[in-house]
Coordinates of C-alpha atoms and ligand atoms in Angstrom, one line a residue:
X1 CA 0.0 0.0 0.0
X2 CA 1.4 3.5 -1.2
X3 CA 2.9 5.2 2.2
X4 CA 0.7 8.5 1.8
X5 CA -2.8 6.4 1.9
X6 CA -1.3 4.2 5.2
X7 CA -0.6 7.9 6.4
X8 CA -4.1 9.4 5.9
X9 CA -6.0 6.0 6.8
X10 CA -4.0 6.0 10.0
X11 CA -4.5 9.7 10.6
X12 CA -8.6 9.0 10.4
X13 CA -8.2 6.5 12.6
X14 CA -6.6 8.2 15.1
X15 CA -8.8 10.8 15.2
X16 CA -11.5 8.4 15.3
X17 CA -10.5 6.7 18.5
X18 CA -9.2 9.6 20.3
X19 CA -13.1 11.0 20.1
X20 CA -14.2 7.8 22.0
X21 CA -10.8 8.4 24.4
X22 CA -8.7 5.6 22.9
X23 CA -5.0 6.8 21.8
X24 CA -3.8 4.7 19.2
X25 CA 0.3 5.2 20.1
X26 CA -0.6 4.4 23.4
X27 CA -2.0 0.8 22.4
X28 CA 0.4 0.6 19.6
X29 CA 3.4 0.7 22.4
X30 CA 1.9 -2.0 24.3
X31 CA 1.5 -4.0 21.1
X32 CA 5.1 -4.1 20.6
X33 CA 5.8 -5.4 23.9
X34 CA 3.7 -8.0 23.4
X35 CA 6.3 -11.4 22.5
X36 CA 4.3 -14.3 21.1
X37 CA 6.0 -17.3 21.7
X38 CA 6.4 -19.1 18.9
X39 CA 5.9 -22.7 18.7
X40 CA 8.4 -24.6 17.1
X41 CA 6.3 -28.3 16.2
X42 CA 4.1 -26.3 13.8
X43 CA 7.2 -26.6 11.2
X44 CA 7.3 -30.0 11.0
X45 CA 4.2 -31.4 12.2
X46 CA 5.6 -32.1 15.9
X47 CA 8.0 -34.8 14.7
X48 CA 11.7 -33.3 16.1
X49 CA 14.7 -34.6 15.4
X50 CA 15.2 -37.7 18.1
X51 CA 15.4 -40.0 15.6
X52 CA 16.4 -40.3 11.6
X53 CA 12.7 -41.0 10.4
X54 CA 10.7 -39.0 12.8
X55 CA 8.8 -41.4 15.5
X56 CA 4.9 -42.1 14.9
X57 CA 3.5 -39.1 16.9
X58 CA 1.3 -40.4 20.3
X59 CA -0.2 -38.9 22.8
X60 CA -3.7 -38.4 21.9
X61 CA -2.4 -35.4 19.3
X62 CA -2.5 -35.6 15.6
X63 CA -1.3 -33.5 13.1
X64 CA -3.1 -34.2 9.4
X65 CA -2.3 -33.2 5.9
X66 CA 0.5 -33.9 3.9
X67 CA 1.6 -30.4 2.3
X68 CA 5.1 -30.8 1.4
X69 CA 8.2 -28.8 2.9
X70 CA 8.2 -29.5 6.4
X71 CA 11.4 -29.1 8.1
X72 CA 13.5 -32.0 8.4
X73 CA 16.3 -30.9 9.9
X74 CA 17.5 -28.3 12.8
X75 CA 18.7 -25.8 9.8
X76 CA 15.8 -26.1 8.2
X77 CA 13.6 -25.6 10.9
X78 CA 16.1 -22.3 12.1
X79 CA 15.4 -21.1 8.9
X80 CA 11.5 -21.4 8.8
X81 CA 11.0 -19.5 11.6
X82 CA 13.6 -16.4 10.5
X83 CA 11.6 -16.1 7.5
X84 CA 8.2 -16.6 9.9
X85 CA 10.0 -13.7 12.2
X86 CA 10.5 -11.5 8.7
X87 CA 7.0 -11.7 8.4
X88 CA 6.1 -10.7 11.9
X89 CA 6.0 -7.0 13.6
X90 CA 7.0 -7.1 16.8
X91 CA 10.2 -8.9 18.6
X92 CA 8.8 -12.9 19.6
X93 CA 10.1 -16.0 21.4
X94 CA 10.6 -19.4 20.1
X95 CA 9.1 -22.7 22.7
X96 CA 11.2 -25.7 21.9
X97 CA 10.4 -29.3 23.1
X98 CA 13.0 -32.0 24.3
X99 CA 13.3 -34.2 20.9
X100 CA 14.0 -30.9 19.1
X101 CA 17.6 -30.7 20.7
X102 CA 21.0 -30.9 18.4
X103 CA 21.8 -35.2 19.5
X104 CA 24.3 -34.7 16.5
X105 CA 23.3 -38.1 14.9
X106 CA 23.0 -39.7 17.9
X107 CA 20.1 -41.1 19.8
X108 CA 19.9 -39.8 23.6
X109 CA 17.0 -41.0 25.8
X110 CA 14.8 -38.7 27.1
X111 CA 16.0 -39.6 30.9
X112 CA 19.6 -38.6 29.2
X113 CA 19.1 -34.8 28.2
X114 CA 21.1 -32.6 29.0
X115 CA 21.6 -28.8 28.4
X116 CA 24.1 -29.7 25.8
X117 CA 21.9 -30.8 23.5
X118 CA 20.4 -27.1 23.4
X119 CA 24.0 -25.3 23.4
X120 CA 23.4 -24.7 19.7
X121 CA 19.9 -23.4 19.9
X122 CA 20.8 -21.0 22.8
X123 CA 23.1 -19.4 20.5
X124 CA 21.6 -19.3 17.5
X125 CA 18.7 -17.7 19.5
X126 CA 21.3 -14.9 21.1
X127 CA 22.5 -14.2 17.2
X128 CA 18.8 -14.1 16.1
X129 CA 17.2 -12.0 18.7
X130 CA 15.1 -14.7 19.7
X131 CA 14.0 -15.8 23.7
X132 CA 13.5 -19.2 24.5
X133 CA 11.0 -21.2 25.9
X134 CA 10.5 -24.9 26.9
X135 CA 8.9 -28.1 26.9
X136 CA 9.4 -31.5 28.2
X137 CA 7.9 -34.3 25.7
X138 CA 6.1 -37.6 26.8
X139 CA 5.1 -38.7 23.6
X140 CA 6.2 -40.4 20.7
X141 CA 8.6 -42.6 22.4
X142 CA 8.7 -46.4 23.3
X143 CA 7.5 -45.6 27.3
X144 CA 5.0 -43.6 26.3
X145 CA 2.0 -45.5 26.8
X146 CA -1.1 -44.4 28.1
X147 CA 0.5 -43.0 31.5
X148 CA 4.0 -41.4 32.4
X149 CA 4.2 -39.4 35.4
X150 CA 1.2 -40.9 36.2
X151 CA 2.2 -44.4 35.8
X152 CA 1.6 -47.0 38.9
X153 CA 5.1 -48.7 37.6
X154 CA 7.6 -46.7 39.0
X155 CA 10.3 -47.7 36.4
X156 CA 8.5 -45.8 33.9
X157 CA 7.1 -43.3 36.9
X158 CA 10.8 -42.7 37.4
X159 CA 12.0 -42.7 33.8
X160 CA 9.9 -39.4 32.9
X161 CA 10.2 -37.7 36.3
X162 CA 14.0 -37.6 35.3
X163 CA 13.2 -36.6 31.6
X164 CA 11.2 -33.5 33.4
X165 CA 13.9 -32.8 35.8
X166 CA 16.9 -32.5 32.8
X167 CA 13.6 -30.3 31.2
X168 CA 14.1 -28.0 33.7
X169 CA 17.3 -27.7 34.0
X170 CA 17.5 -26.9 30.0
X171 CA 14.8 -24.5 30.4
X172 CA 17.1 -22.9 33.2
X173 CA 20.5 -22.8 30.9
X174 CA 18.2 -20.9 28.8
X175 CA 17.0 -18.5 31.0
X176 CA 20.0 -18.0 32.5
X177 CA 21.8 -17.0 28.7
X178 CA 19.2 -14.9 27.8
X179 CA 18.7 -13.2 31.0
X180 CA 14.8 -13.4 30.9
X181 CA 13.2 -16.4 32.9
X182 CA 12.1 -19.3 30.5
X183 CA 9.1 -20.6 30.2
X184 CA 8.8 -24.0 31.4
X185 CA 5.8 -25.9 30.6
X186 CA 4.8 -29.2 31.5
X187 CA 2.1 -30.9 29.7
X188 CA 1.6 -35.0 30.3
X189 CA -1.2 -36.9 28.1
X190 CA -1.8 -39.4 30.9
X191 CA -5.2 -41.1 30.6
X192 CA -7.5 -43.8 29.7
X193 CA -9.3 -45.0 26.9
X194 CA -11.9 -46.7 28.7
X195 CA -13.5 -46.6 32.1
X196 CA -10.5 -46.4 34.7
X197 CA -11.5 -47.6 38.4
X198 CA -8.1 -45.7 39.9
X199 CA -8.5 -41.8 39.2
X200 CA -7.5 -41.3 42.2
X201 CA -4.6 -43.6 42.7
X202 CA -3.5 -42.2 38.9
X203 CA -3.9 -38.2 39.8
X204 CA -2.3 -38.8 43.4
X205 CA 0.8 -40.2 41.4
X206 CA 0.6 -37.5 39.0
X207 CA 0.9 -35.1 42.1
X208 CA 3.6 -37.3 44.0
X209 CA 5.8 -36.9 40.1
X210 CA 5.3 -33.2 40.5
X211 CA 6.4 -32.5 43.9
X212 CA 9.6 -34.4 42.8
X213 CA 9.8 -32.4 39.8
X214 CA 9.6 -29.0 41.3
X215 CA 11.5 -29.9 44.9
X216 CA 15.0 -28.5 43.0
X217 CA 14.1 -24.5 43.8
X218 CA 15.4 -22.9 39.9
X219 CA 15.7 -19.1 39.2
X220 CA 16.0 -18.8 35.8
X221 CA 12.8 -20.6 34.3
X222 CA 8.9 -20.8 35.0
X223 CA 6.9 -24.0 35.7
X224 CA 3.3 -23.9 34.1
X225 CA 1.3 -27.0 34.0
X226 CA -1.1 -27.8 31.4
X227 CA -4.3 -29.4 31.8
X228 CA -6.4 -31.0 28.9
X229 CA -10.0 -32.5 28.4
X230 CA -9.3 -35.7 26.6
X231 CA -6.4 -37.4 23.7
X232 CA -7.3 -39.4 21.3
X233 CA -7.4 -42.5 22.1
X234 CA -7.2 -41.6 26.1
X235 CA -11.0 -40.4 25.9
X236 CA -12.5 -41.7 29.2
X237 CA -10.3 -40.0 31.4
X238 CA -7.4 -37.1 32.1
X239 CA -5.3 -37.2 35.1
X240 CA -4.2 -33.5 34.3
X241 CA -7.4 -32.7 34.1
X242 CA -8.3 -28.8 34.3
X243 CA -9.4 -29.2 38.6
X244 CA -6.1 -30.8 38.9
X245 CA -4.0 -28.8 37.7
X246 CA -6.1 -25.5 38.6
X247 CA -6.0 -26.9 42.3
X248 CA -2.0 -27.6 42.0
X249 CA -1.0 -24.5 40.2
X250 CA -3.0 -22.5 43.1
X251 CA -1.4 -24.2 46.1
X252 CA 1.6 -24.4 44.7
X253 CA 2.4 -20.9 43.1
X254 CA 2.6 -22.4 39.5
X255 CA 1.7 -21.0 36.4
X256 CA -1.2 -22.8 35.0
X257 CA -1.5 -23.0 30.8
X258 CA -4.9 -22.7 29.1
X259 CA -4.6 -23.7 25.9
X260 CA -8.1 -22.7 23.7
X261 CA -8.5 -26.4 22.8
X262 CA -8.1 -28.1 26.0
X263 CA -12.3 -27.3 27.3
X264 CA -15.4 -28.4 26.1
X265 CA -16.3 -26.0 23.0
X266 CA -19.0 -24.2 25.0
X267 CA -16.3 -23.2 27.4
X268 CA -15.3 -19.6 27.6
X269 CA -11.3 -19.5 28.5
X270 CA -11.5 -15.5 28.1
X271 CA -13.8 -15.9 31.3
X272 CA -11.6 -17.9 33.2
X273 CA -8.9 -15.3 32.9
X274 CA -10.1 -12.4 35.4
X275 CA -10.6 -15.8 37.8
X276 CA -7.3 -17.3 37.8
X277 CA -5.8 -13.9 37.9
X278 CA -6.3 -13.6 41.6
X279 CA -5.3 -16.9 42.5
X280 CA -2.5 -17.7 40.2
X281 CA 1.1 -15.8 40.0
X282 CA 0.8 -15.5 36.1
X283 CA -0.9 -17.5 33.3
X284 CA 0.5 -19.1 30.0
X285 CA -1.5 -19.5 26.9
X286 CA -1.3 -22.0 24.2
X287 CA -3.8 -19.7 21.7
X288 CA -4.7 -22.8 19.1
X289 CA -8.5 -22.9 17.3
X290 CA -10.2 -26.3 18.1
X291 CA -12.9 -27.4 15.7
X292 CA -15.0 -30.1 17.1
X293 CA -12.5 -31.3 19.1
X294 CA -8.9 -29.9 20.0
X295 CA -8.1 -30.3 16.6
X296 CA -5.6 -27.6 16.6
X297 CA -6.2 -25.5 13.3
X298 CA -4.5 -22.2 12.6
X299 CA -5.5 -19.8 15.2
X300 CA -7.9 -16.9 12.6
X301 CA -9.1 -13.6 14.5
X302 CA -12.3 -15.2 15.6
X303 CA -14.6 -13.8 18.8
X304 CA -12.8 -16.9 20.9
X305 CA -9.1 -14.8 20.7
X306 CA -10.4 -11.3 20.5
X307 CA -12.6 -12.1 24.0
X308 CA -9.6 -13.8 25.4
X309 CA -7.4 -10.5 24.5
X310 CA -9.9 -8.3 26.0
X311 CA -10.3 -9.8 28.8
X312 CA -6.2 -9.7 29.8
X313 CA -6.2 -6.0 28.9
X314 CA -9.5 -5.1 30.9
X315 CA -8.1 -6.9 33.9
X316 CA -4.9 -4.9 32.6
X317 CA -2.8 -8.0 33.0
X318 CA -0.5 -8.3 29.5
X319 CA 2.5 -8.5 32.0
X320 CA 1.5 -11.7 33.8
X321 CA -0.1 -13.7 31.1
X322 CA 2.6 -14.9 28.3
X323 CA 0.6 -15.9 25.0
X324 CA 2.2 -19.1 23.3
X325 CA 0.9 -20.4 20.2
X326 CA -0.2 -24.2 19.5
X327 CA -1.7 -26.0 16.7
X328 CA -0.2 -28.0 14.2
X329 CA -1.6 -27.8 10.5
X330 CA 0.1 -30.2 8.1
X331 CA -2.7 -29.2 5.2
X332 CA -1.6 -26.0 4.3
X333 CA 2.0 -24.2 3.5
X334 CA 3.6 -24.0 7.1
X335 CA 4.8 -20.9 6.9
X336 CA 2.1 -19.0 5.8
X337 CA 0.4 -21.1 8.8
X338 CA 2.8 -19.6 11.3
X339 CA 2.5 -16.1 10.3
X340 CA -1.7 -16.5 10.1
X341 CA -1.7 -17.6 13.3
X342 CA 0.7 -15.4 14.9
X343 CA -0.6 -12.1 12.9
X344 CA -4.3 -13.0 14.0
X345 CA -3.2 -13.2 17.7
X346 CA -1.9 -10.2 17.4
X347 CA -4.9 -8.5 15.7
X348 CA -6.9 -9.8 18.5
X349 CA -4.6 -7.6 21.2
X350 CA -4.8 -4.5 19.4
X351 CA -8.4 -4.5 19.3
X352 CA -8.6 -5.3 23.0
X353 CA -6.1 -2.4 23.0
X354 CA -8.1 0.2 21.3
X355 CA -11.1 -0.7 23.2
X356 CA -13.1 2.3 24.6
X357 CA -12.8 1.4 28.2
X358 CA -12.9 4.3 29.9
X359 CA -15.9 5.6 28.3
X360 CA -17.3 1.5 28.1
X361 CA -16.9 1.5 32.3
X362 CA -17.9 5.2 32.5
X363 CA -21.6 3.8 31.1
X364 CA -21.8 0.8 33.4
X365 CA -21.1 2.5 36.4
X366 CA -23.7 4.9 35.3
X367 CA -26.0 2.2 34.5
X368 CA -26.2 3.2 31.2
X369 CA -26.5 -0.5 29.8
X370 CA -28.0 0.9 25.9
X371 CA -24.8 2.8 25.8
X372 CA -22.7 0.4 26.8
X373 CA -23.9 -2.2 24.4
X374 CA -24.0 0.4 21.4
X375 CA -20.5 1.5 22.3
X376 CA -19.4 -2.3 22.4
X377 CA -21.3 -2.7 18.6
X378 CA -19.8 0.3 17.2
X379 CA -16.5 -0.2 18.8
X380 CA -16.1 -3.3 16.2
X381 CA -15.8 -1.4 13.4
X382 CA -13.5 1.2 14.8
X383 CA -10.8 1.2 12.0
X384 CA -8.6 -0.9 14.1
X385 CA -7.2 -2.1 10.4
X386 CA -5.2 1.6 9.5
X387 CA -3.3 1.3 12.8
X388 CA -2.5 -2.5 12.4
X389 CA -1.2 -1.2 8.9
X390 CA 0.8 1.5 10.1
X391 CA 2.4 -0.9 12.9
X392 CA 3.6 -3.3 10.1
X393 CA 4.7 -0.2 8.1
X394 CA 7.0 0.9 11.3
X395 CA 8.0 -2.7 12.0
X396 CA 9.3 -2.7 7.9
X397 CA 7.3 -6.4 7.8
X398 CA 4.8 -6.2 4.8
X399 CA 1.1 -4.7 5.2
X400 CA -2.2 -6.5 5.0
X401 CA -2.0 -9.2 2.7
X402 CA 1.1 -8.0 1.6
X403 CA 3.0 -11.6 3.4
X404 CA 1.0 -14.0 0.9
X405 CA 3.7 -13.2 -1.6
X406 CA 6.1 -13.3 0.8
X407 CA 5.1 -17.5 1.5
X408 CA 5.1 -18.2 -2.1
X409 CA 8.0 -16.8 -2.7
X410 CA 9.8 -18.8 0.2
X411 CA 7.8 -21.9 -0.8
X412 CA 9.1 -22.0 -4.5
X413 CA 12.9 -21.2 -3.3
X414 CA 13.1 -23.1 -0.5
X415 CA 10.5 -25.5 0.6
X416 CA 9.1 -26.9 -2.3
X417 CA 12.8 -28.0 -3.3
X418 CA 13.1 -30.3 0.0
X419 CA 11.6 -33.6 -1.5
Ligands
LIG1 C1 -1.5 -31.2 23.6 C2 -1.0 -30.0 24.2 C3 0.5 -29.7 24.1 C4 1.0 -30.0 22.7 C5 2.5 -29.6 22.5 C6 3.1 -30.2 21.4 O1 -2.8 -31.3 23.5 O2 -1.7 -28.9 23.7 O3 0.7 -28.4 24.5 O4 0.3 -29.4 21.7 O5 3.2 -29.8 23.7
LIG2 ZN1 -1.0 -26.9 24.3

């Protein structure tokens, strides 16, 4: 788009949303703060690089499609996400999981990690500009089965509360080299296909695993727990379920992770926000789009995220909830599904942003409730659009729709030729 038309359309806007109180360099300040952290499985459909071929992925996830290109390698996955960071306004973070690390060739069991393994990423995220983040991986492996740190056999109860243990000690090297705390999270598909007679023996032992895991006090990184309604395949029962981890995360001052697809669709996780805000230190999101079931599309600017958004920035909270992205779409060109995702997201912040609060609250107090709801209606088509322009323009990433040709052209010079 032609600089002086970006210029005018932002000017209008401006104008526009200073008359209902709203300054747009105020919101567009906060914006840039705002890191998304990047998730790193969406490149190659969650396989990592544990082994040669890629294990079959478990855990009650999936990933479907079969677009060609995905990363196969670490290079290749380093250079995805540059050219998904070129595409992005903003300065973002990068979430790694275990079998992601640099074994060199080798295989190293997951209860044989060690920072090492991560040297390489730690400083090719330093020479990128990139923060870290973390995530141990009980799936796809041989002990996966149906439980881990949930198991009754302590041989496999032990094997994956040491896998979580080196986890946090990676996620601490991390922290520690890029001077910001890494974020930690801890996400266990423990469960049952069919009618289980021992929830409570399962979630005790869930809880005793934990209480190992976090005894070693760490400074540098952030535990969150992640609870989830069902896998595939585990459909009768969750031992993370949401209570459990809810209950665990409040008692013990951890951060608990809502990702959009772990509740039952009628669910409202922007709700739960100004709740677990009192109770909780901070909150980590895994921002994904479930249809059906947590199916984990590409996240589009749908009422879901821009409720979520507004409720963090009405409870005036951006610096205690850190927003992660998660879903894995093998269907479509990855890229261009990173930088969907990750532009929506944004989108949905700097709507909740430039919301009219002041004058929104001003009518509720008053009990002015028509006024309120027309102010809510027309504040939707406030032209949010110019000022998301103009922050691309001053970020030098391309406007609107501007990226598309951006994909293609990475897809025909680089992806397309990895068959
Ligand atoms: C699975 C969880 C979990 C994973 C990643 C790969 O349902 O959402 O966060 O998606 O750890
Ligand atoms: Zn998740």
């Amino acid at each position: 788009m032609k600089q002086d038309l970006l210029q005018k359309a932002f000017d209008i806007a401006a104008e526009r949303y200073a008359a209902v109180g709203v300054n747009v360099e105020r919101a567009l300040a906060q914006l840039k703060k705002l890191s998304l952290s990047l998730h790193c499985w969406q490149a190659d459909d969650v396989t990592g690089f544990e082994r040669p071929d890629g294990a079959p992925l478990s855990g009650g996830i999936q990933a479907t499609g079969n677009y060609p290109g995905k990363a196969r390698n670490i290079e290749e996955l380093q250079a995805d996400i540059l050219e998904v960071k070129s595409l992005l306004p903003g300065s973002h973070r990068l979430s790694l999981h275990e079998i992601y690390g640099d074994f060199n060739g080798r295989f190293v069991d997951r209860n044989r990690v060690e920072p090492e393994h991560f040297a390489g990423w730690i400083a090719w995220a330093a020479e990128n500009d990139l923060k870290l983040d973390f995530n141990s991986t009980s799936f796809s492996h041989p002990r996966s089965g149906d439980l881990t740190l949930a198991s009754p056999d302590k041989g496999t109860r032990d094997f994956w509360i040491e896998h979580t243990k080196r986890c946090r000690l990676i996620a601490e090297e991390m922290g520690k080299a890029q001077g910001d705390p890494c974020i930690m999270n801890i996400w266990v598909h423990d469960g049952s296909k069919d009618i289980t007679v021992n929830r409570f023996l399962y979630r005790s032992l869930l809880k005793e695993s934990l209480d190992e895991i976090f005894s070693i006090p760490l400074d540098h990184e952030r535990d969150c727990i992640e609870a989830k309604l069902f896998g595939i395949g585990l459909e009768s029962f969750t031992a993370g379920s949401y209570d459990f981890y809810l209950a665990y995360g409040a008692s013990h001052r951890k951060i608990v992770t809502l990702d959009t697809g772990h509740f039952h669709l009628t669910e409202s996780v922007a709700d739960k926000i100004p709740a677990l805000l009192l109770f909780l230190p901070e909150i980590m999101l895994h921002v994904s789009r479930p249809i059906r079931w947590d199916s984990d599309h590409v996240v589009i600017l749908n009422d879901d995220i821009l409720d979520l958004a507004k409720e963090i920035t009405r409870a005036d909270a951006l610096d205690r909830v850190h927003v992660g992205l998660d879903y894995f779409d093998a269907s479509i060109n990855r890229i261009g599904a990173y930088v969907i995702g990750a532009r929506a997201t944004q989108k949905a912040f700097l709507q909740a942003l430039l919301e009219p609060i002041d004058l929104l609250r001003a009518h509720e107090t008053s009990g002015n409730y028509f006024e309120r709801l027309a102010l809510l209606e027309e504040a939707k088509a406030l032209p949010w659009n110019a000022v998301w322009d103009m922050f691309c323009a001053r970020e030098n990433v391309p406007v609107g729709e501007a990226f598309i040709a951006d994909v293609q052209r990475y897809e025909r010079d680089i992806t397309s030729r990895r068959i």
